[in-house]
mmCIF file of N, CA and C in Angstrom:
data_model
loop_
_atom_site.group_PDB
_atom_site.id
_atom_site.type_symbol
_atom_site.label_atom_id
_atom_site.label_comp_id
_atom_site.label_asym_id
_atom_site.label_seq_id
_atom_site.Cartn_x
_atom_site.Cartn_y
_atom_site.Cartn_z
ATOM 1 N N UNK A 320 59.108 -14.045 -39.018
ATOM 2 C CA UNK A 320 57.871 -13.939 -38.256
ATOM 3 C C UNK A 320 56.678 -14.013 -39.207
ATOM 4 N N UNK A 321 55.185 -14.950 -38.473
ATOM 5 C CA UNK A 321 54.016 -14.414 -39.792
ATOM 6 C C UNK A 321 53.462 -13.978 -38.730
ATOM 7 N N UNK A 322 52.434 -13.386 -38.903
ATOM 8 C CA UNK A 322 51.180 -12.753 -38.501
ATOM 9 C C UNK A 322 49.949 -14.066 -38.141
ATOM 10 N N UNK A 323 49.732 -13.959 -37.450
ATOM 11 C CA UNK A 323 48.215 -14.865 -36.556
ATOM 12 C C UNK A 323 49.207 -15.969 -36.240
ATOM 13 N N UNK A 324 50.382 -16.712 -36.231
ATOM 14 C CA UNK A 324 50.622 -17.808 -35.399
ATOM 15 C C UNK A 324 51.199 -17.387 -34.309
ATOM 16 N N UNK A 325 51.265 -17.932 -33.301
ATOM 17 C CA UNK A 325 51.747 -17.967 -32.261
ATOM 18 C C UNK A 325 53.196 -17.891 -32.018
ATOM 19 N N UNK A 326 54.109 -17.192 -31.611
ATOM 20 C CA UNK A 326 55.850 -17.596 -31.941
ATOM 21 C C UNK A 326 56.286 -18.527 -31.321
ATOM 22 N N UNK A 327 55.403 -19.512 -30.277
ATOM 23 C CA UNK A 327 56.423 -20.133 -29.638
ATOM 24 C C UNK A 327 56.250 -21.404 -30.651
ATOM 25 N N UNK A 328 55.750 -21.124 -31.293
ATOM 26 C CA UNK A 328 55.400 -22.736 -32.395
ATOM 27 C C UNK A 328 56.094 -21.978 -33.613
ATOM 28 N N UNK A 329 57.443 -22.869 -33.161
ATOM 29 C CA UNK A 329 58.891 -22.902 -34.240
ATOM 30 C C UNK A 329 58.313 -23.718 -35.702
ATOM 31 N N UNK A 330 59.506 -23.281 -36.944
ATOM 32 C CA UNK A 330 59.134 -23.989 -37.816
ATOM 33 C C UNK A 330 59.388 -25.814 -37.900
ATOM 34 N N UNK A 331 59.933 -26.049 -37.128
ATOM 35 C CA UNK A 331 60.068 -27.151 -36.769
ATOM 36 C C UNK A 331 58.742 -28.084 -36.518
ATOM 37 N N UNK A 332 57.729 -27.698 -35.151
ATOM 38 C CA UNK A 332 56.379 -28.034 -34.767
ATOM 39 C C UNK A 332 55.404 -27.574 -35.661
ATOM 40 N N UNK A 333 55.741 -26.495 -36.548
ATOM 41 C CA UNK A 333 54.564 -26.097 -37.155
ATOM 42 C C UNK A 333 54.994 -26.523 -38.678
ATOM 43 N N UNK A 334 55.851 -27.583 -38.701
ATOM 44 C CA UNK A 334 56.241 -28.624 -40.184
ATOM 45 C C UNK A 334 55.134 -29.564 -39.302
ATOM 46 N N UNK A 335 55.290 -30.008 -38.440
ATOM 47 C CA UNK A 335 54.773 -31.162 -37.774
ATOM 48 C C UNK A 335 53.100 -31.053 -37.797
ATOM 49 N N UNK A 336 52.748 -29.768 -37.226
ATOM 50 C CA UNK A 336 51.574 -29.651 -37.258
ATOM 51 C C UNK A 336 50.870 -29.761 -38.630
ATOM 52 N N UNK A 337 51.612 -29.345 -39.814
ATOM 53 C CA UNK A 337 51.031 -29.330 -40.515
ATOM 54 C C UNK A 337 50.839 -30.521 -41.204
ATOM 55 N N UNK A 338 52.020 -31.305 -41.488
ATOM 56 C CA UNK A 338 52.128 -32.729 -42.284
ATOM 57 C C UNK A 338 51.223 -33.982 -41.245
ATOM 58 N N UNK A 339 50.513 -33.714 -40.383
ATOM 59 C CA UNK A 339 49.855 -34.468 -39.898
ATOM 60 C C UNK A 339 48.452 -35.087 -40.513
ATOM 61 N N UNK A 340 47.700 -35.752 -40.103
ATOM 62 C CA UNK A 340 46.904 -35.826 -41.007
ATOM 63 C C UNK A 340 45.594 -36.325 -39.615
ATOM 64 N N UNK A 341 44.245 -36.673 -40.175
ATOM 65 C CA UNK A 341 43.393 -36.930 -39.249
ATOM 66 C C UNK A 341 43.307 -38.006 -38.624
ATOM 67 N N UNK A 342 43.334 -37.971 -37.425
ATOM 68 C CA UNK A 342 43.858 -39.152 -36.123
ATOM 69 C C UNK A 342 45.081 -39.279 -36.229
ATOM 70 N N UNK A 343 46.044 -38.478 -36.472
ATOM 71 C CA UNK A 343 47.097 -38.279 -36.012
ATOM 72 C C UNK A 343 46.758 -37.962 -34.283
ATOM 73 N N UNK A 344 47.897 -37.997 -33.926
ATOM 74 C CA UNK A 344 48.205 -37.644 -32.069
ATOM 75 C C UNK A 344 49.176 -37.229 -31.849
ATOM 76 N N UNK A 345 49.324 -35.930 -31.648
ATOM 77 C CA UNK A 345 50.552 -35.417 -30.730
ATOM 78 C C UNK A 345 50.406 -35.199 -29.314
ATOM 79 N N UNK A 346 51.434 -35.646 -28.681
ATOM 80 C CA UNK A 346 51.799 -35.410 -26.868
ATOM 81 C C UNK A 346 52.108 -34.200 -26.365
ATOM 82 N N UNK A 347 51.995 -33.298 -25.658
ATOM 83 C CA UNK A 347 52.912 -32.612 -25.124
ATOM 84 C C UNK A 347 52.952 -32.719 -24.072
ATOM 85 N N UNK A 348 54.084 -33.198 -23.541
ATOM 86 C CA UNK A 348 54.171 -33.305 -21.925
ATOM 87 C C UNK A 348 55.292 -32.637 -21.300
ATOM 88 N N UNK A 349 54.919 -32.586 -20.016
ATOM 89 C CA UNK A 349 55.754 -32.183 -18.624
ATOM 90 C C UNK A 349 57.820 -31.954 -19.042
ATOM 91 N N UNK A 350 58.344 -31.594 -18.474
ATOM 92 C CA UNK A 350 59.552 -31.898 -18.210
ATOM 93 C C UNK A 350 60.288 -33.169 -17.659
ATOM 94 N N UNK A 351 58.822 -33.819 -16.745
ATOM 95 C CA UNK A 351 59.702 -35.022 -16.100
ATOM 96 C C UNK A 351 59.608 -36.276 -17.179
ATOM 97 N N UNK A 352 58.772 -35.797 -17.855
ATOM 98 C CA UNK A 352 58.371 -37.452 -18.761
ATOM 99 C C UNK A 352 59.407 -37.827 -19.785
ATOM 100 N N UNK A 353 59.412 -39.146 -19.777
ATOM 101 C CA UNK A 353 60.672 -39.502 -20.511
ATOM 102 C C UNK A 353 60.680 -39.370 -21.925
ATOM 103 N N UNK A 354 60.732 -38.589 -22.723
ATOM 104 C CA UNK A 354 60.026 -37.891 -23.623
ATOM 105 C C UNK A 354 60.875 -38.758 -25.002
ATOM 106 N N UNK A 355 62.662 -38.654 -24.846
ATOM 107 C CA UNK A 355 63.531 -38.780 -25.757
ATOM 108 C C UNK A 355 62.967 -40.258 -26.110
ATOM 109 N N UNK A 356 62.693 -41.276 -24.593
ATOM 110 C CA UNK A 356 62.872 -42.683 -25.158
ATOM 111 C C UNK A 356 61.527 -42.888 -25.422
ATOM 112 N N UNK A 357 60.471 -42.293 -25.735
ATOM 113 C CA UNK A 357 59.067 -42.450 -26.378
ATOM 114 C C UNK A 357 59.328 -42.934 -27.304
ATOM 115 N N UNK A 358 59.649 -42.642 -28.461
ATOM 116 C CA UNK A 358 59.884 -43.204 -29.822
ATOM 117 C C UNK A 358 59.048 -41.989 -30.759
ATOM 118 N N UNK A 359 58.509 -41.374 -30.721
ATOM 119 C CA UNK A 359 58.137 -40.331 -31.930
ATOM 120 C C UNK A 359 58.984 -39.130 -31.775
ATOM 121 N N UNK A 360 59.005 -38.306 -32.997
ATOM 122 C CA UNK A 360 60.012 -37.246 -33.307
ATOM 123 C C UNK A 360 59.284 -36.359 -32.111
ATOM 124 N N UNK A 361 60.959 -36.125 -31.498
ATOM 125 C CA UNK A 361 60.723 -35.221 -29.897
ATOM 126 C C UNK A 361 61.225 -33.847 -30.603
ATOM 127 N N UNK A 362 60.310 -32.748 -30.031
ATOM 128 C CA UNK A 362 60.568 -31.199 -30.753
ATOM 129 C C UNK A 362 60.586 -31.031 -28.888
ATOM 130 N N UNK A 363 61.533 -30.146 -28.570
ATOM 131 C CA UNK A 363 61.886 -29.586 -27.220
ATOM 132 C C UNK A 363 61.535 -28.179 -27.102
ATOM 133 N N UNK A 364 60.649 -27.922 -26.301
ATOM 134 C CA UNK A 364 59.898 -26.406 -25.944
ATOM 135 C C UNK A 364 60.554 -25.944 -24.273
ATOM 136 N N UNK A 365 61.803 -26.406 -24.332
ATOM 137 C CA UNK A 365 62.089 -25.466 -22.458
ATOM 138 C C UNK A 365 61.607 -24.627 -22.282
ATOM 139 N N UNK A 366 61.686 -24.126 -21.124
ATOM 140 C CA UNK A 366 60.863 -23.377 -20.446
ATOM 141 C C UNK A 366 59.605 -22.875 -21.047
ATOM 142 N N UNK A 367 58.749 -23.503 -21.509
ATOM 143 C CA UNK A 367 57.150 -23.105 -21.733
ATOM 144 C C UNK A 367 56.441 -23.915 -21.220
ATOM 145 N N UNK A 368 55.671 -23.510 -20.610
ATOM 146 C CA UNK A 368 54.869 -24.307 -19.979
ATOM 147 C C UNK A 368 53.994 -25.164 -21.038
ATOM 148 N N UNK A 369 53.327 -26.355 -20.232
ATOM 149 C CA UNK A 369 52.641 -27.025 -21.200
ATOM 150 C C UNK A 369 51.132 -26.261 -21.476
ATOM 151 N N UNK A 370 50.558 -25.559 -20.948
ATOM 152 C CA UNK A 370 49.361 -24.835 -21.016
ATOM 153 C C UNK A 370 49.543 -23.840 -22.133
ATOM 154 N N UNK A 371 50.558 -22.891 -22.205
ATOM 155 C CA UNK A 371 50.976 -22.269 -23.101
ATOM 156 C C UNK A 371 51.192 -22.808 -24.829
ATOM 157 N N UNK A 372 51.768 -23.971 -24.675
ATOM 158 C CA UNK A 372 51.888 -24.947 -25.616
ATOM 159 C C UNK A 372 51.018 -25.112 -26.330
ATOM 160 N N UNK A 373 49.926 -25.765 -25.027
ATOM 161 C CA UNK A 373 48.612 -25.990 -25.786
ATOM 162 C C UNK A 373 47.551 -25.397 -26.140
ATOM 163 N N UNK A 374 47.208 -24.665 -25.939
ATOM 164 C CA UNK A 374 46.712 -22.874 -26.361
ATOM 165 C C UNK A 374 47.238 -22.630 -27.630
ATOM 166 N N UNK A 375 49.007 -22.975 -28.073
ATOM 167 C CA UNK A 375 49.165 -22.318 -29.013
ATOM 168 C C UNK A 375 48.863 -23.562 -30.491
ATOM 169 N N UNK A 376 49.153 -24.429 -30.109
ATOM 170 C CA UNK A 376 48.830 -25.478 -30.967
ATOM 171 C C UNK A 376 47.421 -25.620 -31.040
ATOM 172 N N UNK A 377 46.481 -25.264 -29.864
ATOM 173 C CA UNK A 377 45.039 -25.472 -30.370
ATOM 174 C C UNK A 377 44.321 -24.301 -31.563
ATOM 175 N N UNK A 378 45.101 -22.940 -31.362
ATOM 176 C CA UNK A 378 44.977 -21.980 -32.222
ATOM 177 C C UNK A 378 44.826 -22.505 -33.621
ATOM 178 N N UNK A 379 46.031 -23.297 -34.028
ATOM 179 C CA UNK A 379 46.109 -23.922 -35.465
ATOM 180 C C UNK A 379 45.500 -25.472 -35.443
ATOM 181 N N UNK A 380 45.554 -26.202 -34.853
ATOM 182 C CA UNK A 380 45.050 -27.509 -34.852
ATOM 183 C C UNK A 380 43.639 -28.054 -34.439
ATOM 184 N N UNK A 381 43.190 -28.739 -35.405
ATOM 185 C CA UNK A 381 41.450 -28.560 -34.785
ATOM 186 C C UNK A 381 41.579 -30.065 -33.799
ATOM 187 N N UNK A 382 40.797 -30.516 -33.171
ATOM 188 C CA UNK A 382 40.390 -31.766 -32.377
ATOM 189 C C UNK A 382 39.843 -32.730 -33.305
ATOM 190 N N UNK A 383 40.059 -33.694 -33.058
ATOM 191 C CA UNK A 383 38.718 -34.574 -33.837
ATOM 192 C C UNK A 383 37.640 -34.701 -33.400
ATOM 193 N N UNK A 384 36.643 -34.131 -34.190
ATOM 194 C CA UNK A 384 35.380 -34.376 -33.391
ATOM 195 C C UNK A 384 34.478 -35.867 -33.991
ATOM 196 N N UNK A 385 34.944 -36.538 -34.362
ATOM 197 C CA UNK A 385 34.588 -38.432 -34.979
ATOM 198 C C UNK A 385 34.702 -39.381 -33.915
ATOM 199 N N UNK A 386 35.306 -38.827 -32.673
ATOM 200 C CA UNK A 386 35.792 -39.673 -31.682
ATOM 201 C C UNK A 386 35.731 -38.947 -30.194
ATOM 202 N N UNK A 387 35.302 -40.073 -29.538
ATOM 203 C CA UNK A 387 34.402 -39.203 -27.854
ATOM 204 C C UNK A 387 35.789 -39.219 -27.346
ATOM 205 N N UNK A 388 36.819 -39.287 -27.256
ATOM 206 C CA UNK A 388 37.897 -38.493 -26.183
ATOM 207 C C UNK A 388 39.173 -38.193 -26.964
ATOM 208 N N UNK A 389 38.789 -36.732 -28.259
ATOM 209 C CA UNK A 389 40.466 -36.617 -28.763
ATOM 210 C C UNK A 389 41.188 -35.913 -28.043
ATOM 211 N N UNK A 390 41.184 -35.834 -26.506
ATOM 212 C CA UNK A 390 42.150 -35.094 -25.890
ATOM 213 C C UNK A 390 42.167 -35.754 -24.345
ATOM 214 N N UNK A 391 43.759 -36.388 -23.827
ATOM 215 C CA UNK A 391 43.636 -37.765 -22.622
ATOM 216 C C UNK A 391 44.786 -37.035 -22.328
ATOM 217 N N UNK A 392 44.339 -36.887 -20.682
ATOM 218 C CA UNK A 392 45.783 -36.027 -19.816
ATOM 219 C C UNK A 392 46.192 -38.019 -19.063
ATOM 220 N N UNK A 393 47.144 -37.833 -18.450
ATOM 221 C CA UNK A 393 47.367 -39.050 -17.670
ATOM 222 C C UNK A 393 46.426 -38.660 -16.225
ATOM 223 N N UNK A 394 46.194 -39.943 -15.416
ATOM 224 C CA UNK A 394 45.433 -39.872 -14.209
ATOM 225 C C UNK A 394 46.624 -40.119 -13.549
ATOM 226 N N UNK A 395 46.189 -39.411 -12.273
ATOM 227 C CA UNK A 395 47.211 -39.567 -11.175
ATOM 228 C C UNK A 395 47.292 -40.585 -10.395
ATOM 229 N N UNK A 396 48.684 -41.108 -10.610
ATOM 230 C CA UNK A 396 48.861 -42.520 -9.616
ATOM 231 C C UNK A 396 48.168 -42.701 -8.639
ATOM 232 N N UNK A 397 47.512 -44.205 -7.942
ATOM 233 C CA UNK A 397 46.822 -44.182 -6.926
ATOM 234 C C UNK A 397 45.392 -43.436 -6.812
ATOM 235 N N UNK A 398 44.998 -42.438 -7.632
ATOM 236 C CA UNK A 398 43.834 -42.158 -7.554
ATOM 237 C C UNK A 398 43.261 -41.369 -9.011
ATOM 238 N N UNK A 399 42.996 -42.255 -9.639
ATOM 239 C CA UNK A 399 42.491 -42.481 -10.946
ATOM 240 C C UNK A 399 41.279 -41.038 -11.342
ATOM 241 N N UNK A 400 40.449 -40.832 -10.139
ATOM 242 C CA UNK A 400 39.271 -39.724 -10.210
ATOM 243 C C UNK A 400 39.718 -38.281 -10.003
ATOM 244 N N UNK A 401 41.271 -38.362 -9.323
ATOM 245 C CA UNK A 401 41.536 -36.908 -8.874
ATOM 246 C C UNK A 401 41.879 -36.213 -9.817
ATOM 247 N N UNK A 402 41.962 -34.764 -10.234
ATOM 248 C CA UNK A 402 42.496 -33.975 -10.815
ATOM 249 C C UNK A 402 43.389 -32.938 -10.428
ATOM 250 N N UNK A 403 44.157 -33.021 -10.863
ATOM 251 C CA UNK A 403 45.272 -31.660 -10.737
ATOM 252 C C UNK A 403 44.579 -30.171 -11.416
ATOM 253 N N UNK A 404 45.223 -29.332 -10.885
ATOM 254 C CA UNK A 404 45.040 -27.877 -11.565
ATOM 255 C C UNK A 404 45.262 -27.778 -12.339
ATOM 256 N N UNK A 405 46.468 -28.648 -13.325
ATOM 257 C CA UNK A 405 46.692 -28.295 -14.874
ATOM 258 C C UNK A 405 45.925 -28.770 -15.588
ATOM 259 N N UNK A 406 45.226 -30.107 -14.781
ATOM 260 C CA UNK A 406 44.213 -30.630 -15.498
ATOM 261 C C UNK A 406 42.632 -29.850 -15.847
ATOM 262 N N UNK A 407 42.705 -28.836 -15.025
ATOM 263 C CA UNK A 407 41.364 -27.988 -15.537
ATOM 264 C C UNK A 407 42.203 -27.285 -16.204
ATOM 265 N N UNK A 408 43.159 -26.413 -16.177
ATOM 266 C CA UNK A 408 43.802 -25.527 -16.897
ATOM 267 C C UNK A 408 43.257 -26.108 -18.335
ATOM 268 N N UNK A 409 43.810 -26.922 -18.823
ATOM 269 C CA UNK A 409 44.027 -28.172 -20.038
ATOM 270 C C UNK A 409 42.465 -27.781 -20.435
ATOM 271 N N UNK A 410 41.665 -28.547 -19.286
ATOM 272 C CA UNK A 410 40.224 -28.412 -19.966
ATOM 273 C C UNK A 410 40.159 -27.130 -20.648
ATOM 274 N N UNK A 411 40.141 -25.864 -19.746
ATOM 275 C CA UNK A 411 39.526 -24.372 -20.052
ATOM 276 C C UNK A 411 40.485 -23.970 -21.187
ATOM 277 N N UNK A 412 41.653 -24.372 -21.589
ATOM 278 C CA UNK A 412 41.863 -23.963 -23.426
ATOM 279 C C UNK A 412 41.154 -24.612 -23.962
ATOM 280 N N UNK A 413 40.806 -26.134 -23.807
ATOM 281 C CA UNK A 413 40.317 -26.791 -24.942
ATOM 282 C C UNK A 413 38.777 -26.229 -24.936
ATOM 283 N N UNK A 414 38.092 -25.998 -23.871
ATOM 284 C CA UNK A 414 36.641 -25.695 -24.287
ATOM 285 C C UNK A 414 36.957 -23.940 -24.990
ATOM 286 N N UNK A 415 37.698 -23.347 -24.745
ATOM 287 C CA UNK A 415 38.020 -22.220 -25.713
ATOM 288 C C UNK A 415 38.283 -22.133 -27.082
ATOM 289 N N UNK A 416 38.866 -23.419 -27.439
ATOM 290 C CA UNK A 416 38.953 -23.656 -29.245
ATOM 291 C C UNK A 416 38.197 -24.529 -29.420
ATOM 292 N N UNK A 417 38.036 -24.877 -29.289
ATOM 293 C CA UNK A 417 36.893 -26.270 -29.013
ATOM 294 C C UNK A 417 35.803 -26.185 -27.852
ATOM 295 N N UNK A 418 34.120 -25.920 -27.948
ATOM 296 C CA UNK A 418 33.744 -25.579 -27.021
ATOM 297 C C UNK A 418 32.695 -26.553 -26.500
ATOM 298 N N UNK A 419 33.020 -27.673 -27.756
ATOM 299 C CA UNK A 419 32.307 -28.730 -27.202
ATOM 300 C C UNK A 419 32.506 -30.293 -26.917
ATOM 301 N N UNK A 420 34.210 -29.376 -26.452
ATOM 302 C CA UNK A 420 34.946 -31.003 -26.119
ATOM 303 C C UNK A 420 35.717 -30.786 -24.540
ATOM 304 N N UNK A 421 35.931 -31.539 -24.206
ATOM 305 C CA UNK A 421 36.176 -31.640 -22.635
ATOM 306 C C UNK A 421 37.403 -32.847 -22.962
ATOM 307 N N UNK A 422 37.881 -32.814 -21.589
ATOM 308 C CA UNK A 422 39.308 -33.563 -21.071
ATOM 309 C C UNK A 422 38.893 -34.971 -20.697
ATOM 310 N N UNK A 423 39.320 -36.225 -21.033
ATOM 311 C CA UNK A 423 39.615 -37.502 -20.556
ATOM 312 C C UNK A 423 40.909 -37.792 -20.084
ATOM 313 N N UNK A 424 40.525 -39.293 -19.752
ATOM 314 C CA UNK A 424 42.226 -39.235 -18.954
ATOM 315 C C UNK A 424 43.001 -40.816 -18.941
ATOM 316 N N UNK A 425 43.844 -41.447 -19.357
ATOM 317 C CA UNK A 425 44.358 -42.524 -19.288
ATOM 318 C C UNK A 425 45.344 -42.822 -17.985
ATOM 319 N N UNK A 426 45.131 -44.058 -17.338
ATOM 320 C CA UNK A 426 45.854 -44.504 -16.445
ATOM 321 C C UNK A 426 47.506 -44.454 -17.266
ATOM 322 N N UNK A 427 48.500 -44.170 -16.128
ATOM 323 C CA UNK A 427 50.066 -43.634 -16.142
ATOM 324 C C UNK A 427 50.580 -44.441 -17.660
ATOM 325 N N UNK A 428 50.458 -45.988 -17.461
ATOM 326 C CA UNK A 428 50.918 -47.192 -18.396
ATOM 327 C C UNK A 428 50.444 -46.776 -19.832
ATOM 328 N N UNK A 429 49.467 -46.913 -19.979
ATOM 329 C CA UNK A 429 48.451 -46.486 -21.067
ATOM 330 C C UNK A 429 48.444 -45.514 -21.681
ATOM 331 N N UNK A 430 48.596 -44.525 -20.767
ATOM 332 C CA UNK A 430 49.145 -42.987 -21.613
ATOM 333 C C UNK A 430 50.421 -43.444 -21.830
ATOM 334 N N UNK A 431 51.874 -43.708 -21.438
ATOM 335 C CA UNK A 431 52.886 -43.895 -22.089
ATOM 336 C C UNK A 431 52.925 -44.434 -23.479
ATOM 337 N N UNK A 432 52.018 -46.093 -23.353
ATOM 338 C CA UNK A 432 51.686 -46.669 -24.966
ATOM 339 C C UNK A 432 51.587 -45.750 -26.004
ATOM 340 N N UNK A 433 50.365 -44.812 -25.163
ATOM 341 C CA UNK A 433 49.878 -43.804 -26.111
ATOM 342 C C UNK A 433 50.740 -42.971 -27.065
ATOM 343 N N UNK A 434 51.104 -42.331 -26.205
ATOM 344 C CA UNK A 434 52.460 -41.704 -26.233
ATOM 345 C C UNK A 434 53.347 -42.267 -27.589
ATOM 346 N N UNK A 435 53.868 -43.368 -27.424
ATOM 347 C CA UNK A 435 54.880 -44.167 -28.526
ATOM 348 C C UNK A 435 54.159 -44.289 -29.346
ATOM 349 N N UNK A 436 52.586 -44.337 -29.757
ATOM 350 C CA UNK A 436 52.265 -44.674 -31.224
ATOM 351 C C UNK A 436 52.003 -43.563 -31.717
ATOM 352 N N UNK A 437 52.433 -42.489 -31.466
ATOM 353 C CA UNK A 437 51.774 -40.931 -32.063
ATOM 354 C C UNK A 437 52.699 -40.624 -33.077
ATOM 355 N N UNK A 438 52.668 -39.215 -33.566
ATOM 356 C CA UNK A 438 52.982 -39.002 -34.561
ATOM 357 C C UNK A 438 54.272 -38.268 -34.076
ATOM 358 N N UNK A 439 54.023 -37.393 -32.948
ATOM 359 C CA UNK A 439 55.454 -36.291 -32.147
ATOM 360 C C UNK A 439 55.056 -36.093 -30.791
ATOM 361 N N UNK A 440 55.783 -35.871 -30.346
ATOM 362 C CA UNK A 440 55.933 -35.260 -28.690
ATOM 363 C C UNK A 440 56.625 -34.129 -28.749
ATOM 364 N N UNK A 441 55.894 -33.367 -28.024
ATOM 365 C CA UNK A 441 56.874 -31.547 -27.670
ATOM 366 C C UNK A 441 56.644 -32.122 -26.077
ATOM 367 N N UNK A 442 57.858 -31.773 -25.697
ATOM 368 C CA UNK A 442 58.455 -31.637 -24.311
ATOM 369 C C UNK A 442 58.751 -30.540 -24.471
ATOM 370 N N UNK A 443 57.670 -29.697 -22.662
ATOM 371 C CA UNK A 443 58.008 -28.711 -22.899
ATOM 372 C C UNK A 443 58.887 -28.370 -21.363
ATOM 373 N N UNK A 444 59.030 -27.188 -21.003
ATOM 374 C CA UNK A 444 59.551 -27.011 -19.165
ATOM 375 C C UNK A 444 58.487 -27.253 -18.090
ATOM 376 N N UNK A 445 57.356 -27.447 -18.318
ATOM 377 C CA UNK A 445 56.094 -27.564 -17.378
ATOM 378 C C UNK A 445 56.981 -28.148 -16.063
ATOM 379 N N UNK A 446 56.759 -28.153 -14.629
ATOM 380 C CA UNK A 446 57.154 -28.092 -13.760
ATOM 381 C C UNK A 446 55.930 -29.061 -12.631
ATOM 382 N N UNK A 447 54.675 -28.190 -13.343
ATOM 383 C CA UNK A 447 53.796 -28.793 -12.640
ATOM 384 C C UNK A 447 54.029 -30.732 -12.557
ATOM 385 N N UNK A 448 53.266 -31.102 -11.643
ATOM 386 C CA UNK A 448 52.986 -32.587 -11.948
ATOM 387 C C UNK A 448 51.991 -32.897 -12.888
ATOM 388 N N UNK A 449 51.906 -33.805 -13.626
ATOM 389 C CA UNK A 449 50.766 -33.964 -14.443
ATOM 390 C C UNK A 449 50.446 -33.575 -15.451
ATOM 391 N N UNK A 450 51.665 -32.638 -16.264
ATOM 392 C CA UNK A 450 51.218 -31.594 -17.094
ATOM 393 C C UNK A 450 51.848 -32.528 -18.690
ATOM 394 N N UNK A 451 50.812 -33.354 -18.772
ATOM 395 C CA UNK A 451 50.732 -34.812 -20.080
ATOM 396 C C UNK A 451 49.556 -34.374 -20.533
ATOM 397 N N UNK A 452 49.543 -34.443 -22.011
ATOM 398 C CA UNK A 452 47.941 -34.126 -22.447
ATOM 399 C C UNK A 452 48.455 -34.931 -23.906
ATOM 400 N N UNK A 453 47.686 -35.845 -24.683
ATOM 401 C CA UNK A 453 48.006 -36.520 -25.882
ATOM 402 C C UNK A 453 46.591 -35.449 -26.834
ATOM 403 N N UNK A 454 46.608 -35.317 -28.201
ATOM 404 C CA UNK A 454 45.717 -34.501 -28.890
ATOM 405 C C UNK A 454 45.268 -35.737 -30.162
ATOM 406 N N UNK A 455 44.264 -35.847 -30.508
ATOM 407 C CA UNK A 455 44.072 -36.647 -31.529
ATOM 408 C C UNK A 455 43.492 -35.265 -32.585
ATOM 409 N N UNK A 456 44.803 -35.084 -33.823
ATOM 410 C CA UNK A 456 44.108 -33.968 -35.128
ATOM 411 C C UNK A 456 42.448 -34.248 -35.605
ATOM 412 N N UNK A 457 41.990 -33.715 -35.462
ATOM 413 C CA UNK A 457 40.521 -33.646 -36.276
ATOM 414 C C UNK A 457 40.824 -33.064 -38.078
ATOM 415 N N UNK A 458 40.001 -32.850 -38.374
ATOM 416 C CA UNK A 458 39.562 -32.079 -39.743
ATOM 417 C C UNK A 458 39.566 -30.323 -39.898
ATOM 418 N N UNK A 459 39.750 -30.103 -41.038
ATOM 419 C CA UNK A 459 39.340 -28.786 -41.485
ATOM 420 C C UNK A 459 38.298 -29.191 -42.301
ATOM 421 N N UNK A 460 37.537 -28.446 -41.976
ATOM 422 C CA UNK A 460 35.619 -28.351 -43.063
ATOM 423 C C UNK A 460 35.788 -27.714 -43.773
ATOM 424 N N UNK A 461 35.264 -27.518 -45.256
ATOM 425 C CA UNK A 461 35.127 -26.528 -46.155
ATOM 426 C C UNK A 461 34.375 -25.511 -45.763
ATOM 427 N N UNK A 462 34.745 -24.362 -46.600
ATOM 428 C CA UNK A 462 33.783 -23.273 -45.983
ATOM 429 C C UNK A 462 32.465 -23.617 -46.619
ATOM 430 N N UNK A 463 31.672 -22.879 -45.819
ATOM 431 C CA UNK A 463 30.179 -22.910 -46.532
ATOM 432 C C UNK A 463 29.583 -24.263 -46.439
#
């Protein structure tokens, strides 16, 4: 165990988190998404929800702030403008570690692409529909 990380971020994701570098992208999505045949190293989080996930990875991982959308949930089939509840969920961690970045969203196809050129995917148990969010790593600043 250490002190200030989160436990559900195994040493496994938190090798991942760390060897990443800026504009890197990690996924974490839903249970239903086809996660294995994506093509980036799949780390498996059952039963945690994806909100939980991402809360705990935003704790340690900053956003990029160089680029107007480092954080794209998928849009919902057939209606591109609607939002789901996980999809504010999603927002209200990220404006909590990040308070001056907000949620975008890629059509179904597009987020999959997305998806395959990243760096990892955590699949977690999320249940909800919709519960896809891709992260683009930002920077650590020096102090001072």
């Amino acid at each position: 165990m250490l002190k200030n990380i989160p436990p559900i971020l195994g040493p496994d994701l938190l090798a991942i988190l760390r060897a990443m570098g800026h504009g890197d992208e990690i996924a974490i999505v839903d249970a239903n998404y086809p996660a294995d045949a994506a093509g980036p190293v799949l780390v498996r989080l059952d039963g945690i929800s994806a909100t939980d996930v991402l809360d705990a990875i935003l704790t340690l991982m900053p956003l990029d702030d160089f680029v107007a959308e480092p954080a794209l949930c998928m849009q919902v089939v057939g209606d591109a403008g609607r939002r789901e509840p996980i999809m504010d969920e999603f927002e209200t961690i990220i404006r909590r570690h990040e308070p001056k970045m907000g949620l975008a969203s890629l059509e179904r196809f597009a987020f999959y692409d997305r998806v395959k050129t990243g760096y990892a995917v955590v699949q977690t148990g999320e249940r909800r529909l919709y519960g896809n969010i891709v992260l683009k790593k930002g920077i650590v600043r020096p102090d001072g």
